[in-house]
XYZ file of N, CA and C in Angstrom:
804
model
N 116.789 165.785 124.750
C 116.743 164.469 125.399
C 115.844 163.509 124.621
N 114.689 164.062 124.253
C 113.714 163.243 123.497
C 114.286 162.913 122.134
N 114.950 163.904 121.540
C 115.535 163.690 120.213
C 116.629 162.621 120.256
N 117.414 162.589 121.307
C 118.481 161.595 121.441
C 117.907 160.175 121.558
N 116.812 160.049 122.310
C 116.166 158.736 122.465
C 115.593 158.255 121.142
N 114.979 159.195 120.417
C 114.413 158.834 119.109
C 115.516 158.393 118.149
N 116.661 159.118 118.204
C 117.795 158.785 117.350
C 118.335 157.392 117.700
N 118.370 157.089 119.008
C 118.864 155.789 119.466
C 117.958 154.656 118.990
N 116.633 154.945 119.040
C 115.655 153.952 118.591
C 115.805 153.673 117.108
N 116.053 154.757 116.347
C 116.214 154.633 114.896
C 117.449 153.794 114.559
N 118.508 154.000 115.319
C 119.752 153.250 115.096
C 119.549 151.752 115.386
N 118.842 151.500 116.498
C 118.560 150.096 116.866
C 117.712 149.430 115.788
N 116.674 150.176 115.322
C 115.800 149.643 114.279
C 116.579 149.369 113.004
N 117.494 150.282 112.716
C 118.296 150.136 111.499
C 119.199 148.913 111.578
N 119.809 148.705 112.744
C 120.654 147.526 112.945
C 119.843 146.233 112.854
N 118.619 146.270 113.415
C 117.737 145.104 113.381
C 117.345 144.767 111.946
N 117.028 145.855 111.164
C 116.663 145.644 109.756
C 117.824 145.051 108.968
N 119.027 145.541 109.270
C 120.221 145.054 108.580
C 120.472 143.574 108.891
N 120.250 143.193 110.171
C 120.437 141.806 110.578
C 119.428 140.885 109.893
N 118.189 141.399 109.799
C 117.147 140.597 109.129
C 117.502 140.353 107.672
N 118.034 141.387 107.023
C 118.424 141.272 105.614
C 119.506 140.212 105.420
N 120.455 140.201 106.390
C 121.545 139.223 106.299
C 121.035 137.797 106.500
N 119.983 137.681 107.303
C 119.457 136.351 107.598
C 118.551 135.825 106.490
N 118.106 136.711 105.619
C 117.250 136.267 104.511
C 118.054 135.445 103.528
N 117.398 134.377 102.942
C 118.044 133.550 101.922
C 117.706 134.136 100.570
N 118.739 134.499 99.841
C 118.518 135.052 98.518
C 118.216 133.941 97.524
N 117.564 134.350 96.422
C 117.209 133.378 95.394
C 118.435 132.686 94.816
N 119.542 133.413 94.791
C 120.759 132.856 94.194
C 121.548 131.997 95.171
N 121.195 132.071 96.495
C 121.922 131.291 97.494
C 121.557 129.809 97.397
N 122.489 128.950 97.792
C 122.211 127.527 97.860
C 121.370 127.248 99.087
N 120.318 126.502 98.908
C 119.461 126.132 100.015
C 119.702 124.661 100.327
N 119.913 124.358 101.569
C 120.159 122.963 101.943
C 118.907 122.131 101.713
N 119.080 121.043 101.019
C 117.988 120.102 100.796
C 118.429 118.732 101.316
N 117.554 118.061 102.044
C 117.916 116.704 102.486
C 118.233 115.828 101.286
N 119.246 115.020 101.426
C 119.654 114.158 100.326
C 118.575 113.114 100.035
N 118.258 113.013 98.757
C 117.247 112.036 98.357
C 117.935 110.759 97.887
N 117.520 109.657 98.455
C 118.085 108.376 98.060
C 117.134 107.706 97.081
N 117.706 107.180 96.042
C 116.888 106.461 95.071
C 116.586 105.071 95.599
N 115.326 104.886 95.982
C 114.933 103.585 96.508
C 114.706 102.616 95.355
N 115.128 101.382 95.579
C 114.856 100.370 94.573
C 113.354 100.103 94.558
N 112.765 100.051 93.385
C 111.332 99.761 93.351
C 111.054 98.376 93.924
N 109.996 98.292 94.715
C 109.651 97.005 95.322
C 109.293 96.002 94.231
N 109.749 94.774 94.418
C 109.448 93.733 93.442
C 107.988 93.347 93.586
N 107.276 93.412 92.473
C 105.877 93.009 92.491
C 105.813 91.496 92.320
N 105.304 90.824 93.341
C 105.257 89.372 93.283
C 104.041 88.914 92.492
N 104.072 87.661 92.073
C 102.952 87.086 91.350
C 101.862 86.661 92.332
N 100.630 86.644 91.855
C 99.516 86.161 92.671
C 99.550 84.643 92.722
N 98.755 84.061 93.622
C 98.677 82.602 93.716
C 98.255 82.006 92.374
N 97.297 82.676 91.718
C 96.795 82.177 90.432
C 97.890 82.185 89.366
N 98.720 83.237 89.364
C 99.811 83.319 88.390
C 100.875 82.250 88.654
N 101.133 81.977 89.943
C 102.078 80.906 90.285
C 101.521 79.558 89.830
N 100.204 79.380 90.029
C 99.560 78.145 89.580
C 99.755 77.955 88.080
N 99.547 79.043 87.311
C 99.690 78.971 85.856
C 101.135 78.664 85.462
N 102.076 79.348 86.137
C 103.500 79.107 85.851
C 103.869 77.660 86.147
N 103.255 77.092 87.185
C 103.528 75.702 87.555
C 103.019 74.738 86.486
N 101.921 75.109 85.838
C 101.335 74.248 84.807
C 102.124 74.296 83.503
N 102.857 75.398 83.315
C 103.494 75.622 82.022
C 104.921 75.081 81.916
N 105.335 74.280 82.874
C 106.684 73.703 82.811
C 106.730 72.688 81.675
N 107.603 72.918 80.737
C 107.671 72.072 79.543
C 108.473 70.800 79.803
N 108.281 69.841 78.903
C 109.028 68.573 78.997
C 110.528 68.840 78.889
N 110.886 69.785 78.021
C 112.301 70.138 77.830
C 112.889 70.692 79.122
N 112.109 71.548 79.810
C 112.577 72.140 81.073
C 112.730 71.063 82.143
N 111.787 70.119 82.163
C 111.853 69.013 83.131
C 113.139 68.215 82.926
N 113.421 67.887 81.667
C 114.619 67.103 81.355
C 115.895 67.846 81.707
N 115.928 69.154 81.395
C 117.132 69.964 81.660
C 117.379 70.090 83.162
N 116.310 70.428 83.922
C 116.452 70.583 85.378
C 116.888 69.267 86.016
N 116.280 68.174 85.591
C 116.613 66.867 86.161
C 118.067 66.507 85.877
N 118.521 66.801 84.658
C 119.910 66.508 84.288
C 120.881 67.320 85.148
N 120.586 68.618 85.316
C 121.441 69.487 86.137
C 121.516 68.985 87.574
N 120.355 68.578 88.105
C 120.306 68.140 89.496
C 121.014 66.807 89.705
N 120.927 65.924 88.731
C 121.597 64.626 88.844
C 123.111 64.768 88.889
N 123.598 65.846 88.282
C 125.038 66.107 88.325
C 125.470 66.550 89.720
N 124.509 67.117 90.485
C 124.830 67.658 91.809
C 124.671 66.629 92.921
N 123.897 65.588 92.662
C 123.705 64.592 93.712
C 123.708 63.184 93.137
N 124.324 62.287 93.837
C 124.313 60.884 93.437
C 123.325 60.106 94.311
N 122.795 60.769 95.330
C 121.882 60.097 96.251
C 120.526 59.867 95.589
N 119.867 58.826 96.022
C 118.524 58.528 95.510
C 117.516 59.426 96.230
N 116.669 60.082 95.475
C 115.674 60.983 96.063
C 114.399 60.214 96.409
N 113.556 60.822 97.233
C 112.339 60.164 97.717
C 111.374 59.824 96.586
N 111.331 60.674 95.572
C 110.620 60.375 94.331
C 111.567 60.784 93.197
N 111.356 60.314 91.981
C 112.254 60.720 90.891
C 112.318 62.247 90.753
N 113.510 62.752 90.442
C 113.684 64.198 90.276
C 112.708 64.762 89.251
N 112.432 63.984 88.206
C 111.497 64.438 87.179
C 110.111 64.713 87.755
N 109.701 63.909 88.746
C 108.385 64.119 89.364
C 108.356 65.383 90.216
N 109.455 65.644 90.921
C 109.540 66.908 91.667
C 109.329 68.084 90.711
N 110.000 68.028 89.575
C 109.953 69.147 88.629
C 108.592 69.243 87.950
N 107.996 68.105 87.600
C 106.643 68.095 87.023
C 105.646 68.769 87.954
N 105.838 68.556 89.249
C 104.930 69.128 90.251
C 105.278 70.579 90.595
N 106.347 71.102 89.959
C 106.781 72.493 90.189
C 107.097 72.758 91.657
N 107.557 71.727 92.359
C 107.920 71.875 93.776
C 109.057 72.881 93.939
N 109.893 72.982 92.920
C 111.089 73.834 92.971
C 110.815 75.290 92.603
N 109.602 75.591 92.154
C 109.302 76.921 91.627
C 108.891 77.872 92.742
N 109.726 78.892 92.995
C 109.424 79.852 94.051
C 108.656 81.059 93.530
N 108.822 82.191 94.197
C 108.160 83.435 93.788
C 109.234 84.433 93.350
N 108.822 85.637 92.997
C 109.799 86.670 92.619
C 110.470 87.263 93.855
N 109.827 87.123 94.998
C 110.367 87.658 96.256
C 111.138 86.563 96.984
N 112.318 86.922 97.488
C 113.131 85.988 98.277
C 113.439 86.658 99.618
N 112.941 86.101 100.703
C 113.217 86.686 102.018
C 114.601 86.239 102.499
N 115.198 86.990 103.427
C 116.503 86.577 103.978
C 116.445 85.176 104.600
N 115.290 84.813 105.164
C 115.142 83.512 105.817
C 115.225 82.351 104.817
N 114.810 82.606 103.562
C 114.712 81.524 102.580
C 115.804 81.561 101.510
N 116.664 82.569 101.576
C 117.677 82.756 100.519
C 118.589 81.542 100.364
N 118.923 80.888 101.448
C 119.885 79.782 101.372
C 119.355 78.574 100.601
N 118.037 78.519 100.395
C 117.463 77.387 99.672
C 117.311 77.664 98.169
N 117.623 78.891 97.752
C 117.454 79.288 96.350
C 118.793 79.185 95.637
N 118.814 78.594 94.438
C 120.099 78.502 93.740
C 120.138 79.296 92.437
N 118.999 79.804 91.974
C 119.032 80.670 90.793
C 117.669 81.325 90.592
N 117.623 82.258 89.636
C 116.358 82.847 89.187
C 116.134 82.454 87.730
N 114.874 82.268 87.373
C 114.566 82.014 85.971
C 114.574 83.335 85.207
N 114.473 83.250 83.902
C 114.471 84.455 83.065
C 113.297 85.364 83.403
N 112.174 84.776 83.871
C 111.000 85.589 84.214
C 111.059 86.150 85.633
N 112.185 85.921 86.327
C 112.368 86.486 87.667
C 111.964 85.573 88.804
N 111.327 84.448 88.503
C 110.920 83.531 89.574
C 112.139 82.816 90.155
N 112.159 82.711 91.474
C 113.241 81.995 92.149
C 113.094 80.499 91.919
N 114.220 79.807 91.878
C 114.214 78.351 91.744
C 114.842 77.763 93.010
N 114.058 76.943 93.710
C 114.529 76.327 94.951
C 115.345 75.087 94.615
N 116.405 74.890 95.353
C 117.277 73.724 95.154
C 116.497 72.449 95.488
N 116.225 71.628 94.481
C 115.410 70.425 94.666
C 116.090 69.422 95.586
N 117.405 69.385 95.563
C 118.137 68.484 96.470
C 117.886 68.906 97.921
N 117.854 70.220 98.158
C 117.576 70.735 99.511
C 116.152 70.385 99.927
N 115.217 70.435 98.976
C 113.830 70.057 99.277
C 113.783 68.604 99.751
N 114.457 67.738 99.020
C 114.464 66.316 99.360
C 115.104 66.092 100.727
N 116.194 66.792 101.005
C 116.879 66.646 102.299
C 115.987 67.101 103.448
N 115.301 68.228 103.250
C 114.428 68.745 104.315
C 113.190 67.869 104.498
N 112.752 67.246 103.417
C 111.633 66.306 103.526
C 112.031 65.111 104.395
N 113.246 64.630 104.220
C 113.723 63.497 105.023
C 113.751 63.871 106.513
N 114.184 65.085 106.818
C 114.197 65.543 108.220
C 112.779 65.677 108.761
N 111.865 66.135 107.893
C 110.466 66.276 108.303
C 109.860 64.909 108.611
N 110.214 63.913 107.811
C 109.719 62.549 108.044
C 110.252 62.012 109.373
N 111.527 62.268 109.644
C 112.112 61.849 110.927
C 111.358 62.464 112.104
N 110.861 63.693 111.893
C 110.107 64.383 112.947
C 108.722 63.767 113.130
N 107.956 63.647 112.056
C 106.542 63.261 112.209
C 106.366 61.809 112.661
N 107.339 60.941 112.345
C 107.183 59.537 112.752
C 107.349 59.336 114.264
N 107.770 60.393 114.954
C 107.885 60.317 116.421
C 106.514 60.399 117.090
N 105.501 60.784 116.318
C 104.170 61.015 116.881
C 103.135 60.074 116.271
N 102.108 59.790 117.050
C 100.983 58.993 116.560
C 99.990 59.919 115.852
N 99.133 59.368 114.975
C 98.196 60.223 114.229
C 97.357 61.149 115.111
N 96.933 60.653 116.267
C 96.076 61.464 117.146
C 96.839 62.600 117.830
N 98.163 62.633 117.667
C 98.970 63.699 118.282
C 99.312 64.830 117.295
N 98.892 64.685 116.067
C 99.265 65.633 115.002
C 98.015 66.250 114.384
N 98.127 67.498 113.953
C 97.074 68.053 113.094
C 97.693 68.903 111.993
N 96.987 68.956 110.878
C 97.428 69.686 109.683
C 96.457 70.824 109.405
N 97.011 71.987 109.030
C 96.179 73.133 108.655
C 96.574 73.604 107.260
N 95.578 73.762 106.392
C 95.826 74.281 105.044
C 94.646 75.164 104.632
N 94.785 76.462 104.837
C 93.697 77.386 104.479
C 93.740 77.794 103.007
N 94.868 77.558 102.329
C 94.961 77.917 100.900
C 94.146 76.911 100.082
N 93.255 77.425 99.258
C 92.334 76.570 98.504
C 93.058 75.564 97.614
N 94.203 75.968 97.056
C 94.957 75.080 96.172
C 95.360 73.781 96.868
N 95.440 73.793 98.196
C 95.887 72.606 98.922
C 94.781 71.808 99.596
N 93.534 72.240 99.436
C 92.440 71.583 100.164
C 92.310 70.098 99.836
N 92.315 69.767 98.559
C 92.136 68.356 98.171
C 93.268 67.485 98.712
N 94.497 67.979 98.594
C 95.652 67.209 99.077
C 95.614 67.070 100.597
N 95.199 68.120 101.292
C 95.131 68.071 102.758
C 94.092 67.052 103.214
N 92.946 67.036 102.516
C 91.909 66.055 102.864
C 92.405 64.634 102.599
N 93.112 64.462 101.488
C 93.655 63.150 101.141
C 94.700 62.710 102.171
N 95.497 63.667 102.635
C 96.511 63.398 103.659
C 95.844 62.892 104.941
N 94.785 63.579 105.351
C 94.062 63.166 106.552
C 93.421 61.802 106.392
N 92.852 61.564 105.218
C 92.212 60.279 104.920
C 93.227 59.140 104.955
N 94.406 59.380 104.407
C 95.428 58.336 104.311
C 96.093 58.028 105.639
N 96.319 59.048 106.465
C 97.107 58.877 107.699
C 96.288 58.799 108.978
N 95.050 59.307 108.918
C 94.252 59.388 110.143
C 94.565 60.637 110.952
N 95.366 61.534 110.380
C 95.723 62.796 111.048
C 94.629 63.836 110.805
N 94.237 64.553 111.841
C 93.208 65.584 111.730
C 93.673 66.686 110.780
N 92.846 67.036 109.798
C 93.210 68.071 108.814
C 92.152 69.171 108.787
N 92.616 70.419 108.907
C 91.735 71.578 108.793
C 91.941 72.231 107.432
N 90.861 72.425 106.682
C 90.923 73.209 105.448
C 89.925 74.357 105.579
N 90.049 75.332 104.723
C 89.144 76.499 104.700
C 89.298 77.366 105.947
N 89.013 76.808 107.119
C 89.037 77.625 108.333
C 89.664 76.871 109.492
N 90.507 77.588 110.221
C 91.064 77.056 111.466
C 90.605 77.985 112.587
N 89.874 77.472 113.591
C 89.385 78.331 114.677
C 90.536 78.752 115.594
N 90.917 80.033 115.601
C 92.030 80.461 116.464
C 91.741 80.190 117.935
N 92.780 79.758 118.637
C 92.638 79.496 120.070
C 92.110 78.119 120.403
N 91.852 77.304 119.375
C 91.232 76.000 119.616
C 92.150 75.049 120.391
N 93.460 75.332 120.376
C 94.399 74.491 121.141
C 94.924 75.197 122.395
N 94.502 76.457 122.596
C 95.025 77.216 123.736
C 93.936 77.681 124.706
N 92.708 77.747 124.240
C 91.617 78.259 125.072
C 90.762 77.098 125.588
N 90.931 76.783 126.868
C 90.223 75.648 127.475
C 88.713 75.821 127.477
N 88.252 77.055 127.369
C 86.810 77.324 127.441
C 86.094 77.065 126.118
N 86.844 76.913 125.039
C 86.205 76.655 123.747
C 85.639 75.238 123.716
N 84.472 75.112 123.133
C 83.789 73.817 123.085
C 84.596 72.776 122.306
N 85.279 73.234 121.230
C 86.033 72.308 120.378
C 87.517 72.212 120.758
N 87.875 72.672 121.943
C 89.271 72.650 122.386
C 89.855 71.238 122.275
N 91.102 71.154 121.796
C 91.801 69.865 121.776
C 93.291 70.103 121.988
N 94.005 69.041 122.317
C 95.453 69.117 122.528
C 96.173 68.220 121.530
N 97.222 68.748 120.908
C 98.066 67.978 119.987
C 99.520 68.293 120.307
N 100.407 67.466 119.811
C 101.833 67.652 120.090
C 102.618 68.211 118.906
N 102.081 68.090 117.702
C 102.779 68.564 116.502
C 101.782 69.226 115.553
N 102.158 70.390 115.044
C 101.323 71.107 114.076
C 102.034 71.135 112.728
N 101.293 70.821 111.671
C 101.810 70.949 110.304
C 100.993 72.019 109.602
N 101.660 73.013 109.017
C 100.951 74.070 108.287
C 101.508 74.167 106.870
N 100.706 74.698 105.972
C 101.113 74.777 104.563
C 101.610 76.151 104.149
N 101.441 77.149 105.005
C 101.978 78.488 104.744
C 101.986 79.266 106.052
N 103.150 79.749 106.501
C 103.213 80.431 107.804
C 102.438 81.742 107.861
N 102.117 82.319 106.702
C 101.336 83.564 106.705
C 99.845 83.262 106.730
N 99.388 82.453 105.796
C 97.953 82.153 105.708
C 97.489 81.327 106.910
N 98.358 80.459 107.394
C 98.006 79.600 108.531
C 98.590 80.146 109.838
N 98.699 81.466 109.906
C 99.391 82.081 111.055
C 98.680 81.857 112.386
N 97.348 81.684 112.385
C 96.656 81.449 113.655
C 97.117 80.148 114.306
N 97.249 79.116 113.487
C 97.735 77.834 114.022
C 99.191 77.944 114.454
N 99.972 78.709 113.698
C 101.383 78.913 114.040
C 101.521 79.627 115.378
N 100.755 80.697 115.564
C 100.823 81.477 116.811
C 100.362 80.630 118.000
N 99.269 79.903 117.824
C 98.765 79.050 118.919
C 99.818 78.025 119.344
N 100.454 77.393 118.360
C 101.454 76.360 118.674
C 102.689 76.969 119.324
N 103.091 78.142 118.842
C 104.258 78.816 119.426
C 104.004 79.176 120.896
N 102.780 79.580 121.206
C 102.434 79.900 122.601
C 102.593 78.678 123.503
N 102.301 77.523 122.944
C 102.396 76.283 123.706
C 103.815 75.709 123.717
N 104.712 76.382 122.940
C 106.108 75.933 122.837
C 106.207 74.494 122.311
N 105.406 74.213 121.306
C 105.415 72.899 120.667
C 105.929 73.037 119.237
N 106.401 71.948 118.631
C 106.993 72.049 117.293
C 105.972 72.342 116.184
N 106.447 73.084 115.191
C 105.646 73.404 114.010
C 106.456 73.033 112.770
N 105.852 72.206 111.918
C 106.446 71.869 110.624
C 105.687 72.655 109.562
N 106.409 73.433 108.751
C 105.734 74.275 107.768
C 106.318 74.111 106.372
N 105.441 74.128 105.373
C 105.868 74.280 103.986
C 106.170 75.763 103.804
N 107.353 76.098 103.320
C 107.745 77.509 103.192
C 108.223 77.824 101.780
N 107.638 78.863 101.199
C 108.033 79.330 99.872
C 109.102 80.404 100.015
N 109.631 80.873 98.888
C 110.732 81.844 98.951
C 110.307 83.190 99.515
N 108.996 83.481 99.522
C 108.534 84.773 100.041
C 108.081 84.691 101.501
N 108.300 83.557 102.148
C 107.882 83.390 103.539
C 108.977 83.766 104.525
N 108.548 84.245 105.701
C 109.433 84.417 106.840
C 109.217 83.212 107.762
N 110.257 82.793 108.430
C 110.174 81.529 109.179
C 110.159 81.708 110.699
N 109.849 82.909 111.157
C 109.768 83.168 112.595
C 108.761 82.220 113.248
N 109.133 81.657 114.377
C 108.327 80.724 115.185
C 108.280 79.299 114.622
N 108.781 79.094 113.414
C 108.746 77.761 112.814
C 109.953 76.963 113.306
N 109.718 75.739 113.744
C 110.825 74.919 114.258
C 111.398 73.984 113.197
N 110.573 73.585 112.229
C 111.017 72.698 111.147
C 110.335 73.150 109.856
N 111.082 73.155 108.763
C 110.458 73.616 107.508
C 110.853 72.752 106.323
N 109.992 72.825 105.298
C 110.265 72.198 104.004
C 110.214 73.306 102.968
N 111.353 73.664 102.358
C 111.323 74.710 101.333
C 110.651 74.169 100.073
N 109.656 74.871 99.569
C 108.937 74.382 98.388
C 107.948 75.438 97.900
N 107.413 75.204 96.748
C 106.319 75.998 96.205
C 105.064 75.636 97.005
N 104.550 76.568 97.810
C 103.343 76.269 98.591
C 102.116 77.007 98.061
N 102.167 77.382 96.772
C 101.042 78.077 96.132
C 100.277 77.163 95.170
N 100.943 76.133 94.673
C 100.390 75.290 93.617
C 99.796 73.999 94.166
N 98.657 73.583 93.611
C 98.003 72.348 94.040
C 98.907 71.139 93.822
N 99.614 71.139 92.695
C 100.496 70.003 92.385
C 101.636 69.907 93.396
N 102.225 71.052 93.712
C 103.371 71.053 94.624
C 102.969 70.665 96.045
N 101.906 71.273 96.546
C 101.427 70.927 97.897
C 101.058 69.446 97.945
N 100.392 68.990 96.878
C 100.011 67.584 96.805
C 101.212 66.662 96.832
N 102.261 67.023 96.109
C 103.483 66.213 96.059
C 104.118 66.089 97.441
N 104.256 67.210 98.136
C 104.881 67.213 99.471
C 104.058 66.374 100.454
N 102.736 66.571 100.455
C 101.885 65.836 101.391
C 101.819 64.346 101.041
N 101.927 64.031 99.760
C 101.970 62.622 99.343
C 103.202 61.931 99.927
N 104.348 62.565 99.790
C 105.592 61.964 100.298
C 105.533 61.812 101.813
N 105.079 62.845 102.509
C 104.979 62.770 103.971
C 104.043 61.641 104.394
N 102.888 61.551 103.739
C 101.902 60.516 104.093
C 102.444 59.117 103.796
N 103.051 58.952 102.626
C 103.570 57.640 102.227
C 104.629 57.135 103.206
N 105.587 58.018 103.535
C 106.679 57.615 104.419
C 106.209 57.438 105.857
N 105.253 58.263 106.277
C 104.694 58.144 107.630
C 103.982 56.794 107.776
N 103.142 56.478 106.800
C 102.386 55.224 106.864
C 103.294 54.000 106.785
N 104.387 54.133 106.048
C 105.342 53.027 105.911
C 105.921 52.656 107.282
N 106.306 53.678 108.036
C 106.892 53.442 109.364
C 105.834 52.970 110.357
N 104.630 53.570 110.277
C 103.556 53.234 111.220
C 102.794 51.970 110.827
N 103.208 51.371 109.681
C 102.562 50.149 109.182
C 101.057 50.363 108.950
N 100.739 51.519 108.388
C 99.360 51.827 107.988
C 99.269 51.611 106.484
N 98.281 50.862 105.997
C 98.163 50.639 104.547
C 98.124 51.955 103.773
N 98.789 51.965 102.626
C 98.842 53.192 101.811
C 98.644 52.805 100.346
N 97.430 52.977 99.871
C 97.086 52.573 98.509
C 96.830 53.802 97.621
N 97.781 54.716 97.618
C 97.621 55.960 96.850
C 98.790 56.140 95.890
N 98.498 56.800 94.802
C 99.538 57.201 93.843
C 99.771 58.695 93.980
N 100.882 59.161 93.424
C 101.208 60.594 93.477
C 100.064 61.443 92.921
N 99.486 61.015 91.821
C 98.436 61.815 91.170
C 97.137 61.850 91.980
N 96.971 60.939 92.946
C 95.809 61.020 93.828
C 95.875 62.278 94.701
N 97.091 62.752 94.935
C 97.305 63.952 95.746
C 97.482 65.208 94.874
N 98.067 65.046 93.707
C 98.406 66.215 92.891
C 97.409 66.524 91.781
N 96.599 65.527 91.410
C 95.806 65.662 90.205
C 96.669 65.229 89.019
N 96.095 65.158 87.823
C 96.835 64.698 86.642
C 98.109 65.521 86.396
N 99.189 64.813 86.125
C 100.469 65.494 85.858
C 100.778 65.588 84.370
N 100.023 64.912 83.547
C 100.213 65.010 82.104
C 101.368 64.169 81.587
């Protein structure tokens, strides 16, 4: 009886060992491996300083060629000469193009930088002017935390009487009644939706309009009105703010004794 039980145990053990052997993966067997997808390497974008340098290096030949190409595409008169837009590198984007900004880009340069359609810039500027002239200076404020735009932002405030924040914008200053410096405005202008995101978020909470300068690497969530342009370069930011200030003052009958270079610095 005992011998039969031992024999039965041995048989069970033997069957178990055989099953284990079958379940083992041999070295020669194919082993399932999850499929590896080759990811495209992320595009390394240029820094603000590199964009500034690229903006300075636009040659006279490039200005003439771009202006000629653009004149073939539009017969309409632009707010400033096309050559001035190009001198200010307003059309020069970044290496990154977001889905939100793709429609404003018409080509890439040989160095990979996106080129924004200058005609589209001019058209969006006209819409921006239609927006801002609906408000009085005391109803608008401008935020520009990017150092490249500080001088132009201050000049914009000086010319129009519109409150301008540079360097720092105190978050919650338009939404928190308990803050000592709390104020109310009806329109916010920002120079970059990422760097000036505190002002963007505050305005969105209040469900009020936001006008933003947007580069090719920006996302436009929460923005109600935008101007596609290079928002990294002092010349470009200066050019956009000069046009807005000039046209705003023209409608509001505020004296405007400034030249383009007062906002952009020397154009050469």
